[in-house]
Short mmCIF file of C-alpha atoms in Angstrom, two decimals:
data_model
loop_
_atom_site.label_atom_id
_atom_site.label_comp_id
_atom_site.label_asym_id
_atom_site.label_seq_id
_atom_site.Cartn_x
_atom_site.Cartn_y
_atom_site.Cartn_z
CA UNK V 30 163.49 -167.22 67.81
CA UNK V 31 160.22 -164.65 68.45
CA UNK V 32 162.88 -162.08 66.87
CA UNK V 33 163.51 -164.04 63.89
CA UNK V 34 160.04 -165.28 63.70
CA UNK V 35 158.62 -161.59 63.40
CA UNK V 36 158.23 -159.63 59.82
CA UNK V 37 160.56 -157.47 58.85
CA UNK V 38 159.20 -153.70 58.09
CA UNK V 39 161.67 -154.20 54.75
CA UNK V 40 160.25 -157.43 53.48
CA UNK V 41 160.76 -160.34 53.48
CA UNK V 42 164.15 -160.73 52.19
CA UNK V 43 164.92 -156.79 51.74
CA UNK V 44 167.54 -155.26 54.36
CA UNK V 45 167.07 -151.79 54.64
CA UNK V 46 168.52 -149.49 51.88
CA UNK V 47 171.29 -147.63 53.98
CA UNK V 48 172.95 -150.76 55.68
CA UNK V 49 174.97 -152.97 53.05
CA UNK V 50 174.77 -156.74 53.37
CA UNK V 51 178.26 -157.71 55.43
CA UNK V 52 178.23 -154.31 58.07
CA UNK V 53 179.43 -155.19 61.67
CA UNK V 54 179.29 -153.59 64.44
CA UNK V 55 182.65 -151.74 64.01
CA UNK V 56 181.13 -150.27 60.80
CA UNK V 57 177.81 -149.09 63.04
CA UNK V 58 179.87 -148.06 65.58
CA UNK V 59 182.19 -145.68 63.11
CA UNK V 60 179.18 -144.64 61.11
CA UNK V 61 176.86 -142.72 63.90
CA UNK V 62 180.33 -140.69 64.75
CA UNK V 63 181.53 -140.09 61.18
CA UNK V 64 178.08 -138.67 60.40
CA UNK V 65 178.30 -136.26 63.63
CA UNK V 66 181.50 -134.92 62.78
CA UNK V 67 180.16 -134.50 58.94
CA UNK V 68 176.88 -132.56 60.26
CA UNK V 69 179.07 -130.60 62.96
CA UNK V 70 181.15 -129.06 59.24
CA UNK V 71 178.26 -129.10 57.33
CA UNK V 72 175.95 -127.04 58.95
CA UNK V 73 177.30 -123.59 59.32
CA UNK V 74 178.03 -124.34 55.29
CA UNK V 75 174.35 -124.94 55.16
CA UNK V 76 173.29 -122.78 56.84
CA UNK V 77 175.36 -119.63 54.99
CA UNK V 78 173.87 -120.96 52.17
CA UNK V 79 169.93 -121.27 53.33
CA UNK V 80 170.94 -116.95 53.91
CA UNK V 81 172.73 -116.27 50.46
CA UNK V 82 169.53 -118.27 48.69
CA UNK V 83 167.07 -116.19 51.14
CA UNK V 84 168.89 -112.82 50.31
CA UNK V 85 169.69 -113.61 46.48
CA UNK V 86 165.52 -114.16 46.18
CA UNK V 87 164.66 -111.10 48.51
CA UNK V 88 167.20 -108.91 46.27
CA UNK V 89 165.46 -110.07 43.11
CA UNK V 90 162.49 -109.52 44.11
CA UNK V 91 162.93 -106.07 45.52
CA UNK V 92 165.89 -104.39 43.53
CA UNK V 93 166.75 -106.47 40.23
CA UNK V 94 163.41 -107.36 38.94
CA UNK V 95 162.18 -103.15 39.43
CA UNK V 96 165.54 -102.26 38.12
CA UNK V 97 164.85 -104.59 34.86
CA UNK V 98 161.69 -103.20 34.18
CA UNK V 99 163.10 -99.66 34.39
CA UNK V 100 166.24 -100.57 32.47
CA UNK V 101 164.24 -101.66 29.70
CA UNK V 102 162.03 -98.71 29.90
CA UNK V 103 164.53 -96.27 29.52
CA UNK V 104 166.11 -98.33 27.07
CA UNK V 105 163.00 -98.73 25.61
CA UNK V 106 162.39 -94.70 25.51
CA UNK V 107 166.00 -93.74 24.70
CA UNK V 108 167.03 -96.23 22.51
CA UNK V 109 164.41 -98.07 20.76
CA UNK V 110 161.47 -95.62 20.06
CA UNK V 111 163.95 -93.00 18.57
CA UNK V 112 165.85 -96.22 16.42
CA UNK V 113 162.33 -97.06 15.18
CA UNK V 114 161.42 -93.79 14.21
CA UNK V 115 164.29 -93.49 12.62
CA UNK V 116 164.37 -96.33 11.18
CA UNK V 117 160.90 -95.82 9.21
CA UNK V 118 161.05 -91.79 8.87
CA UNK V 119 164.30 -91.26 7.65
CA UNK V 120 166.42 -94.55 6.81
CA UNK V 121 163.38 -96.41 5.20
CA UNK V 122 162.27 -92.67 2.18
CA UNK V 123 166.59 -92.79 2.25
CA UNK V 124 166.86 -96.22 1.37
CA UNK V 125 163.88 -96.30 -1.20
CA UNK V 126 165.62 -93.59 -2.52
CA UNK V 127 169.00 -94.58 -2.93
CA UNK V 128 167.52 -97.73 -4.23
CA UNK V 129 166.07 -96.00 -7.09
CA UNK V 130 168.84 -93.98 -7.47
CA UNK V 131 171.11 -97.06 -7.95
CA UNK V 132 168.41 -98.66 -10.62
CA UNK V 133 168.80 -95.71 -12.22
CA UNK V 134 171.95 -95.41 -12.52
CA UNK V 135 173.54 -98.80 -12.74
CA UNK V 136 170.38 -100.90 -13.56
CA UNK V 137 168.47 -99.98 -16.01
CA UNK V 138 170.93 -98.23 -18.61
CA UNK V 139 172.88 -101.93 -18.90
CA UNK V 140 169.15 -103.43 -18.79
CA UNK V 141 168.50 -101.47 -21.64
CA UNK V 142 172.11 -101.92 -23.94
CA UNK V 143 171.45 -105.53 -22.93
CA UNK V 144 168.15 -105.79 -24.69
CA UNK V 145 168.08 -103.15 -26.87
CA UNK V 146 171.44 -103.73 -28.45
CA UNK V 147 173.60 -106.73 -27.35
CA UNK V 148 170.62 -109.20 -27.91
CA UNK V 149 169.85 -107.83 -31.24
CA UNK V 150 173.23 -107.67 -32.51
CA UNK V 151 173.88 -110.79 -31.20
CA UNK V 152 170.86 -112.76 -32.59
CA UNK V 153 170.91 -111.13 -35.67
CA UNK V 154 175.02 -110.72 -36.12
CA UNK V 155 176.12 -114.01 -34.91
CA UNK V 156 173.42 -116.79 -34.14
CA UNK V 157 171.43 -116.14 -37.50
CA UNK V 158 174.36 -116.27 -39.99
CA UNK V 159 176.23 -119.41 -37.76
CA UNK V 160 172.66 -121.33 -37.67
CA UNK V 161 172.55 -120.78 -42.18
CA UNK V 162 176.19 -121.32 -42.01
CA UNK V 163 174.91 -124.82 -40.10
CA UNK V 164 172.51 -125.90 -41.96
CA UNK V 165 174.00 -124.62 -45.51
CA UNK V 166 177.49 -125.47 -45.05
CA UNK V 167 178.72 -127.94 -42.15
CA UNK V 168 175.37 -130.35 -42.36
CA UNK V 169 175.85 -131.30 -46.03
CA UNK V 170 180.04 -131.58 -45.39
CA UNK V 171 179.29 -133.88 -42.46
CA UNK V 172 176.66 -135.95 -43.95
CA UNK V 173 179.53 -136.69 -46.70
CA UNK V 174 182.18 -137.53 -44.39
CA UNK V 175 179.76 -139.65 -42.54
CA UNK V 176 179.13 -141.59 -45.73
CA UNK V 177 182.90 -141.78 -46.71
CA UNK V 178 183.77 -143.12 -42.92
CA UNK V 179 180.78 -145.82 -43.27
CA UNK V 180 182.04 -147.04 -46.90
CA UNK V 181 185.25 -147.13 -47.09
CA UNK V 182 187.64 -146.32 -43.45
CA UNK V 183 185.35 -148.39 -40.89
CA UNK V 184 186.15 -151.56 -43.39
CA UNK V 185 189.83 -150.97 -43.78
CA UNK V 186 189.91 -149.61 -40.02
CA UNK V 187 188.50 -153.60 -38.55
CA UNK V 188 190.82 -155.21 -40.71
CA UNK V 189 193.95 -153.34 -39.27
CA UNK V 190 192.95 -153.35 -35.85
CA UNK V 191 192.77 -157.67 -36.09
CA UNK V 192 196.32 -157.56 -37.71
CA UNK V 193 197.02 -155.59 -35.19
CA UNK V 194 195.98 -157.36 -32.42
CA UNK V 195 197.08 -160.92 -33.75
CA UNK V 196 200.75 -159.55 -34.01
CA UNK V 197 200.80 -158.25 -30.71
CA UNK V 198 199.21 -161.31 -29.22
CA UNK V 199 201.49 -163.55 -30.73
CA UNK V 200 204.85 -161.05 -29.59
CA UNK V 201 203.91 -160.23 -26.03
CA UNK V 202 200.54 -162.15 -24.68
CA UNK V 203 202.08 -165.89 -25.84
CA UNK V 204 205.36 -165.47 -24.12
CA UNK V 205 204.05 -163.94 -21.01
CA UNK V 206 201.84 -166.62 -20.77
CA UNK V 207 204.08 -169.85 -21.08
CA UNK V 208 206.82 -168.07 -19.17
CA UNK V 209 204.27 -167.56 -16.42
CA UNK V 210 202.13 -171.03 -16.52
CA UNK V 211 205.67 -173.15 -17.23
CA UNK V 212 208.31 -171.64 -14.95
CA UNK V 213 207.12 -169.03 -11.93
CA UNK V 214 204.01 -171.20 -11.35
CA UNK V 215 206.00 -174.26 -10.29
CA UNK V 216 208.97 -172.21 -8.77
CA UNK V 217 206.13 -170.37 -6.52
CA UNK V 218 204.65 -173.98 -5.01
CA UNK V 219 208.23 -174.85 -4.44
CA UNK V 220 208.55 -171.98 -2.78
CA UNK V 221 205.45 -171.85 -0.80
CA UNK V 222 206.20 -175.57 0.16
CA UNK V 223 209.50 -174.67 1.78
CA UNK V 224 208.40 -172.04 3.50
CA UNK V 225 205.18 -174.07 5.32
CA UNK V 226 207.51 -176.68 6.65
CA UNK V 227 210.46 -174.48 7.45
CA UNK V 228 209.08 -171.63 8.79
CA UNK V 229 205.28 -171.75 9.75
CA UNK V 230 205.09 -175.06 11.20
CA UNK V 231 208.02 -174.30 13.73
CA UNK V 232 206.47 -171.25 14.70
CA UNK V 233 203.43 -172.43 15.28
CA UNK V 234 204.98 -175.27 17.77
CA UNK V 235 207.06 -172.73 19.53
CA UNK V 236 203.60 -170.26 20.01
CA UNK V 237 201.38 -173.41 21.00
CA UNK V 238 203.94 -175.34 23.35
CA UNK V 239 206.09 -172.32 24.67
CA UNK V 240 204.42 -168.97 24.29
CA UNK V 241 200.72 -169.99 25.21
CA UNK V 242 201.41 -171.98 28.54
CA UNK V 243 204.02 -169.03 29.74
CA UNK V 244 201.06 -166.30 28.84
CA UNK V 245 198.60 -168.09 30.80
CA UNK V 246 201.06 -168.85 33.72
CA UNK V 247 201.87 -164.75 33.69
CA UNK V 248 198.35 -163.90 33.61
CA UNK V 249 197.81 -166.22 36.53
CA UNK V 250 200.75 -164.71 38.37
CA UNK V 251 199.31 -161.04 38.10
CA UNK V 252 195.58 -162.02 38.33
CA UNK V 253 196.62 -163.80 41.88
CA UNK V 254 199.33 -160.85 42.91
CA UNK V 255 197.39 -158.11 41.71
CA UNK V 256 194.16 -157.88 40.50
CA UNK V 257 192.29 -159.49 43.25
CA UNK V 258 194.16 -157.65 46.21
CA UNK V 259 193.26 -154.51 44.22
CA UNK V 260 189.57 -156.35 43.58
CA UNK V 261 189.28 -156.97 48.09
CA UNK V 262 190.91 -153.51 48.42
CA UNK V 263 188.51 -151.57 46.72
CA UNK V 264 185.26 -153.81 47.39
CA UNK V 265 185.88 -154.11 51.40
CA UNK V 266 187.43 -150.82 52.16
CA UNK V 267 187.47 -147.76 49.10
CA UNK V 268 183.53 -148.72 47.98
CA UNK V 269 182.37 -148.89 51.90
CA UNK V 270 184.38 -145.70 52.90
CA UNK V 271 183.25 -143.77 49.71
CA UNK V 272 179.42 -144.76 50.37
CA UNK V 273 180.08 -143.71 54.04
CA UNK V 274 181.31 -140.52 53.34
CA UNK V 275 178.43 -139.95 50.52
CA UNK V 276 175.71 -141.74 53.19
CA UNK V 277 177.29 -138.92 55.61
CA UNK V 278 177.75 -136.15 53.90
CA UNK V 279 173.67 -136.28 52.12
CA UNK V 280 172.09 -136.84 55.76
CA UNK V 281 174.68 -133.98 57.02
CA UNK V 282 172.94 -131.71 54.31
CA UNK V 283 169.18 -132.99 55.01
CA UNK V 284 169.72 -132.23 59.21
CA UNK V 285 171.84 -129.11 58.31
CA UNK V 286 168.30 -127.59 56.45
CA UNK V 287 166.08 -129.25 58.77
CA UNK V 288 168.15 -126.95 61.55
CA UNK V 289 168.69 -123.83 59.65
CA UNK V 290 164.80 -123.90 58.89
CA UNK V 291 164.33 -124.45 62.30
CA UNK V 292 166.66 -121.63 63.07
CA UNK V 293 164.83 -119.86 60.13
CA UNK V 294 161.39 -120.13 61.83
CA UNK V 295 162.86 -119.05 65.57
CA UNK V 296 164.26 -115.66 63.92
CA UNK V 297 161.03 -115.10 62.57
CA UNK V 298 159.29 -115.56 65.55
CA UNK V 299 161.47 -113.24 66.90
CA UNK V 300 161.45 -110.67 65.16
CA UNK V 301 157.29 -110.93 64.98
CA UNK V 302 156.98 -110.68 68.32
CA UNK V 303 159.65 -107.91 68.94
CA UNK V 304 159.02 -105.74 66.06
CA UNK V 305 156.04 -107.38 63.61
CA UNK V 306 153.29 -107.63 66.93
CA UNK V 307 154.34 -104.02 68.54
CA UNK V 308 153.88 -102.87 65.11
CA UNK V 309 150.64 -103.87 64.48
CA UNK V 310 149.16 -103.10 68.05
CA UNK V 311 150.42 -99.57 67.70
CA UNK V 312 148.83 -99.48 63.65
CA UNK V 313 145.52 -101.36 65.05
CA UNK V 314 145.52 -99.29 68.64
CA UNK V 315 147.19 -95.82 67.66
CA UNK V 316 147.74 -95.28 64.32
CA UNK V 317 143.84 -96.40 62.87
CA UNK V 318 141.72 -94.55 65.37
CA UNK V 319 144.04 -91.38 65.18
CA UNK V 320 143.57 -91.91 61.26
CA UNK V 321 139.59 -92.39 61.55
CA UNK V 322 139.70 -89.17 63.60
CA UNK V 323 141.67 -86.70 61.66
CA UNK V 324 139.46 -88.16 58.94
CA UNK V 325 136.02 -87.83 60.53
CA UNK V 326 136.95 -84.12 62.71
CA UNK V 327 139.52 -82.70 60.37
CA UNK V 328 139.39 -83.86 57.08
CA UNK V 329 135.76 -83.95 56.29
CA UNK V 330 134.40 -80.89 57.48
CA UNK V 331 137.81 -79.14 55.73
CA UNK V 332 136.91 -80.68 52.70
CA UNK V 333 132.81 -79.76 53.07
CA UNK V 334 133.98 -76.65 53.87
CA UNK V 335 136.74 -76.45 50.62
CA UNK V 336 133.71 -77.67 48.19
CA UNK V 337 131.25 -75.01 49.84
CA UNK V 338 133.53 -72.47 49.33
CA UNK V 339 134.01 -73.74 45.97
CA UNK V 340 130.26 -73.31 45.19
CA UNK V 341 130.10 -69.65 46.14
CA UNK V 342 133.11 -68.74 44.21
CA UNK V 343 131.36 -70.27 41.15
CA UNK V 344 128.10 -68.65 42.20
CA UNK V 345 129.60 -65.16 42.58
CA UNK V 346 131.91 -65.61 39.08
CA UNK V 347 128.26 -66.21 37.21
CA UNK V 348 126.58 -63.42 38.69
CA UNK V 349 129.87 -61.03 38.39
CA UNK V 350 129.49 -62.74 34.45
CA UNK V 351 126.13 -61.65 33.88
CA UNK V 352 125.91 -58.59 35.37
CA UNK V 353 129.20 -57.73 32.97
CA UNK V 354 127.08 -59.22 30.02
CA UNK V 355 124.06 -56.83 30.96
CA UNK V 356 126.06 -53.75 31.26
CA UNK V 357 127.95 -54.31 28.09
CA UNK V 358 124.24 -55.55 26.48
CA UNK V 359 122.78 -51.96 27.70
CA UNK V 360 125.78 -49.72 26.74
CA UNK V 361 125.29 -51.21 23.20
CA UNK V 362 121.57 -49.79 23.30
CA UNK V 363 122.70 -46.71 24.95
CA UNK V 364 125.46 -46.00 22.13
CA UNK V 365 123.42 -47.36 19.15
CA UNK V 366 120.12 -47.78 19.89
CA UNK V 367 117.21 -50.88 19.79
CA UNK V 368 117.77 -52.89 16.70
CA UNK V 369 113.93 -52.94 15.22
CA UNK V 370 112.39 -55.87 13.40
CA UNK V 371 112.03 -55.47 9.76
CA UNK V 372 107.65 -55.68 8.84
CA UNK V 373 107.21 -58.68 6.52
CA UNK V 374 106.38 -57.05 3.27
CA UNK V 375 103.81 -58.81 0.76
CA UNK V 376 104.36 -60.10 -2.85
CA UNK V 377 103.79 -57.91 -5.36
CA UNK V 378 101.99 -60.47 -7.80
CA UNK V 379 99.57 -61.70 -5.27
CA UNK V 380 96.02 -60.86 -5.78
CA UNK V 381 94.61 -61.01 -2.46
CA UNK V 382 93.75 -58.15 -0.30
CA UNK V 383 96.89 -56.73 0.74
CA UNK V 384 97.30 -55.24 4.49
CA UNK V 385 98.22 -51.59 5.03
CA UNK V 386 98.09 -50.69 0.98
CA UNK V 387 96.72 -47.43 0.59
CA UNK V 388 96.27 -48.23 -3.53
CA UNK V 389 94.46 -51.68 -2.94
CA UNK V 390 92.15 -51.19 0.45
CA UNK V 391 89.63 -53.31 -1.34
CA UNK V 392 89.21 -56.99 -1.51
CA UNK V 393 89.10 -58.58 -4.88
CA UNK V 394 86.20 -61.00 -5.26
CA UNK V 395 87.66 -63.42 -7.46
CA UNK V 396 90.80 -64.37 -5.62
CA UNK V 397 91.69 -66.04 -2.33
CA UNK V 398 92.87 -64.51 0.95
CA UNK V 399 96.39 -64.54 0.70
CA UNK V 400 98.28 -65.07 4.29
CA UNK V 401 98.93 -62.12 6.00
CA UNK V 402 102.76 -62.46 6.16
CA UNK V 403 104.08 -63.82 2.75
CA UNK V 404 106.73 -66.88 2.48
CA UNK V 405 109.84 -66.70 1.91
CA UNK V 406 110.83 -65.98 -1.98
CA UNK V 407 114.24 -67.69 -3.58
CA UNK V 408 116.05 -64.45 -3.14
CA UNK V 409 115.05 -63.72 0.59
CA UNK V 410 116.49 -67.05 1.17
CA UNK V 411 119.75 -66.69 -0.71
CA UNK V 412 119.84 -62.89 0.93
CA UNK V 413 119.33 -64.49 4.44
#
């Protein structure tokens, strides 16, 4: 009673979702082995595949996905650029060309017979003396006809088409008629009559007194000896042993990953602790202070030493430079001697007292001091 009296963690009318309404304890009791066996076959199958998935991912990400990239690179190089530039150097000017070739050619001569000379000799040698001939000829000679068929054959036309029609209404319509409202008409009811009471109502006696209370007895017959032992077969054993094998086989697969993850995750440790954590103790212990002193002892003063030496060389290559530019510079002046700078001379116009003239050593009153070098004229520029 305090069992049945407590809530049930499944509701209040819910069983749970794994255990149909009807199991016994036979069915419990063949489950829980069932589903060990199942998990005993399924997990090495899991457990291969938890390694094929691992490796497949591990190979893409390593091998296939660098290969890819460098397929399509050299692809990309060998194939592609060169078909591009081909494409629009060569293929592209060739195809324009041939293109304009081919209007040349083919295009525009029949453009030009086409509207030069089959449009104008056709306009003007057929549609201009037919549309004359049209209006001249055939429009007055139909207009006539029209007015003879109006007047005089649509009048004697109506009248022969009632004679017509009265003659053979009265040779083949009357006869028709009488023979089929006077003689098949009744002959067909007699028929129809005879055949009701002869031959439909018997069969429909036979079907509703014979035929219908044998088919239902059959159908009872095969619903009792077959269909429902079929029916209990499959709803108390097939359905149950298929969802037990399905039941079994899905929590096989879920405990087969939890274990090969667990398995997974104990490899892992193992291998971090023999190889990952003496790996990183010897890089962290060995490796980084061995590093930090070929750096600091070796490497630096090599490379202070490298860049001093570097210096020097440059400093000795400018003075070997200049002291080459000096000697060439003073074997020019030894072979053809100082270059002088040419005295600015003075205009000849100006009247201002003019500096080292022997003619002109006075000053004239009435003009300014010019400057004592003179600018620049328009043809000391150009000459400059």
């Amino acid at each position: 009673m305090d069992q049945e009296s407590q809530p049930s963690p499944y509701g209040k009318h819910q069983a749970p979702a794994r255990y149909e309404p009807g199991d016994g304890c036979l069915t419990t009791l063949i489950r829980i082995p069932v589903r060990i066996v199942v998990l005993v076959l399924v997990l090495p199958v899991r457990m291969v595949w938890d390694v094929l998935a691992a490796g497949a991912r591990a190979t893409d990400r390593i091998l296939l996905r660098p290969l890819g990239r460098a397929l399509a690179r050299l692809l990309d190089v060998l194939i592609a650029i060169p078909a591009v530039w081909l494409y629009r150097s060569a293929l592209t000017p060739l195809g324009h060309a041939l293109l304009w070739l081919v209007a040349a050619v083919f295009v525009w001569p029949w453009v030009g017979l086409w509207r030069y000379v089959v449009v104008p000799v056709a306009h003007y040698g057929i549609v201009v003396p037919l549309g004359w001939f049209y209006a001249a000829v055939l429009t007055p000679l139909g207009h006539g006809l029209g007015w003879i068929g109006r007047t005089l054959l649509v009048p004697a036309g109506r009248g022969i088409a009632l004679a017509l029609r009265w003659v053979l209404t009265a040779l083949f319509v009357w006869p028709v008629v009488g023979v089929w409202r006077y003689v098949l008409t009744p002959l067909g009811h007699a028929l129809t009559w005879m055949a009701h009471n002869l031959v439909v109502l018997p069969l429909t006696w036979a079907y509703r007194q014979l035929l219908t209370p044998l088919g239902h007895g059959t159908v009872w017959l095969l619903t009792v000896l077959l269909v429902v032992p079929v029916v209990w077969v499959y709803g108390r054993v097939l359905a149950p042993v298929g969802r037990e094998i399905l039941a079994a086989f899905a929590m096989a697969w879920r405990i087969a990953g939890f274990i090969s993850r667990a398995v997974g995750r104990a490899l892992a440790w193992l291998a971090w602790n023999l190889v990952g954590a003496p790996a990183t103790w010897a890089y962290r212990s060995v490796c980084t202070p061995v590093g930090h002193f070929v750096r600091d002892q070796v490497w630096a003063p090599a490379r202070r030493a490298a860049l001093e030496a570097g210096r020097t060389a440059r400093g000795a290559l400018r003075a070997a430079r200049e002291t080459v530019r000096r000697a060439r510079r003073d074997a020019w002046r030894a072979l053809a001697g100082e270059r002088r700078a040419a005295e600015p001379r003075e205009l000849d116009g100006s009247a201002a007292r003019r500096l080292g003239s022997e003619h002109h050593a006075t000053t004239d009153p009435s003009a300014a001091p010019a400057p004592e070098i003179s600018p620049l004229t328009a043809q000391a520029v150009k000459r400059g």
